[in-house]
Amino acid sequence: MIFVIEDDPNIRELVTYTLQSTGFDACGFENGSEFLKALSDGEKPELVLLDIMLPKIDGLTVCKKLRHTLNVPILILSAKDEEIDKILGLELGADDYITKPFSVRELMARVKANLRKAEVQVQNSANVEKPKKENVVIELGDLILDTERFEVKVRGKIIDLT
């Protein structure tokens, strides 16, 4: 399911319709509060399309909250096209930033690319066995370095290091 959080009903309906017509399940929300309520009710999106300028709770706040609770791709759709707005959105957890007006074809390409990337990450984390840490203790005369504990001892006494 792809969630579209957009206060402009025309854009929300266009994006939702386009997603549905290309085979995606999509659901629209008018503001950040509705979206966060759906999350608290147990809804889990695969991807989120998020406007920044929303009533009640702005999109950047929603982005931060979402990033702390779920690991899903977040694409910002915004009329704010200044470099600082893009940087802020990406640093707060968005995976992509698309400015309005946007091409529907480009939007769909970015949605598909971000879903592919998320799918690869899930597969890699599920299939790859995490390497076990090997405790390495290096001894050189009276000096002992313990790499697992991050300790240094000289003649049996722990030395504080920065």
Short mmCIF file of N, CA, C and O in Angstrom, two decimals, residues 3 10 17-18 20 23 25 30 37 48 58-59 72 75 81-82 99 102 111 113-115 129 136 141 145 147:
data_model
loop_
_atom_site.label_atom_id
_atom_site.label_comp_id
_atom_site.label_asym_id
_atom_site.label_seq_id
_atom_site.Cartn_x
_atom_site.Cartn_y
_atom_site.Cartn_z
N PHE A 3 0.86 5.27 0.62
CA PHE A 3 0.08 6.33 1.24
C PHE A 3 0.48 7.67 0.64
O PHE A 3 1.67 7.98 0.52
N ASN A 10 -7.05 17.81 -5.60
CA ASN A 10 -6.80 17.50 -7.01
C ASN A 10 -5.51 16.71 -7.18
O ASN A 10 -5.47 15.72 -7.92
N TYR A 17 -5.01 8.02 -8.12
CA TYR A 17 -5.56 7.38 -9.32
C TYR A 17 -4.45 6.80 -10.19
O TYR A 17 -4.54 5.67 -10.68
N THR A 18 -3.39 7.57 -10.39
CA THR A 18 -2.27 7.12 -11.24
C THR A 18 -1.64 5.86 -10.65
O THR A 18 -1.35 4.90 -11.37
N GLN A 20 -3.04 3.66 -8.62
CA GLN A 20 -3.98 2.56 -8.73
C GLN A 20 -4.10 2.04 -10.16
O GLN A 20 -4.19 0.84 -10.38
N GLY A 23 -1.43 -0.42 -11.03
CA GLY A 23 -1.38 -1.67 -10.29
C GLY A 23 -1.01 -1.58 -8.82
O GLY A 23 -0.91 -2.61 -8.15
N ASP A 25 -1.70 -0.50 -4.82
CA ASP A 25 -2.73 -0.12 -3.86
C ASP A 25 -2.33 1.23 -3.30
O ASP A 25 -1.18 1.40 -2.88
N GLU A 30 -5.64 13.63 3.82
CA GLU A 30 -5.70 15.08 3.65
C GLU A 30 -4.68 15.82 4.50
O GLU A 30 -4.25 16.92 4.16
N LYS A 37 -2.70 8.82 12.53
CA LYS A 37 -3.75 8.01 13.17
C LYS A 37 -3.84 6.64 12.50
O LYS A 37 -3.95 5.60 13.16
N VAL A 48 5.66 6.09 1.15
CA VAL A 48 4.87 7.26 1.50
C VAL A 48 5.24 8.42 0.58
O VAL A 48 6.42 8.73 0.40
N ASP A 58 2.84 19.61 9.95
CA ASP A 58 3.55 19.79 8.67
C ASP A 58 4.26 18.49 8.27
O ASP A 58 4.51 17.61 9.08
N GLY A 59 4.57 18.41 6.99
CA GLY A 59 5.16 17.20 6.43
C GLY A 59 6.53 16.86 6.97
O GLY A 59 6.88 15.68 7.09
N VAL A 72 10.45 2.75 5.77
CA VAL A 72 9.83 2.69 4.44
C VAL A 72 10.33 3.88 3.63
O VAL A 72 10.70 4.90 4.20
N LEU A 75 8.95 9.76 -0.07
CA LEU A 75 9.20 10.68 -1.17
C LEU A 75 8.43 11.95 -0.88
O LEU A 75 7.22 11.91 -0.68
N ASP A 81 10.81 24.64 -3.58
CA ASP A 81 11.87 24.14 -4.46
C ASP A 81 13.24 24.75 -4.19
O ASP A 81 14.16 24.58 -4.98
N GLU A 82 13.39 25.42 -3.06
CA GLU A 82 14.70 25.98 -2.71
C GLU A 82 15.64 24.84 -2.28
O GLU A 82 15.19 23.83 -1.72
N THR A 99 9.75 18.16 -6.80
CA THR A 99 9.11 19.47 -6.71
C THR A 99 7.89 19.55 -7.62
O THR A 99 7.85 18.92 -8.68
N PHE A 102 5.11 18.50 -11.13
CA PHE A 102 5.93 17.34 -11.44
C PHE A 102 5.31 16.57 -12.60
O PHE A 102 4.12 16.67 -12.87
N VAL A 111 8.86 6.33 -7.81
CA VAL A 111 8.16 5.42 -6.90
C VAL A 111 8.68 4.00 -7.12
O VAL A 111 9.05 3.30 -6.17
N ALA A 113 11.49 3.01 -8.52
CA ALA A 113 12.91 2.90 -8.15
C ALA A 113 13.07 2.78 -6.64
O ALA A 113 13.86 1.96 -6.16
N ASN A 114 12.33 3.59 -5.88
CA ASN A 114 12.44 3.53 -4.42
C ASN A 114 11.88 2.23 -3.86
O ASN A 114 12.41 1.70 -2.88
N LEU A 115 10.83 1.69 -4.47
CA LEU A 115 10.29 0.40 -4.04
C LEU A 115 11.29 -0.73 -4.34
O LEU A 115 11.47 -1.63 -3.53
N GLU A 129 23.83 -13.46 6.29
CA GLU A 129 24.12 -13.76 7.68
C GLU A 129 25.13 -12.74 8.19
O GLU A 129 26.15 -12.49 7.55
N VAL A 136 39.51 -9.80 19.25
CA VAL A 136 40.93 -9.81 18.98
C VAL A 136 41.63 -9.10 20.13
O VAL A 136 41.32 -7.95 20.46
N GLY A 141 54.31 -7.13 24.72
CA GLY A 141 55.00 -6.92 25.99
C GLY A 141 53.98 -6.64 27.09
O GLY A 141 53.09 -7.45 27.36
N LEU A 145 45.78 -4.75 23.96
CA LEU A 145 44.68 -4.07 23.29
C LEU A 145 43.54 -5.08 23.11
O LEU A 145 43.74 -6.12 22.48
N THR A 147 40.08 -5.43 21.37
CA THR A 147 39.28 -4.73 20.36
C THR A 147 37.78 -4.85 20.60
O THR A 147 37.02 -4.02 20.14
#
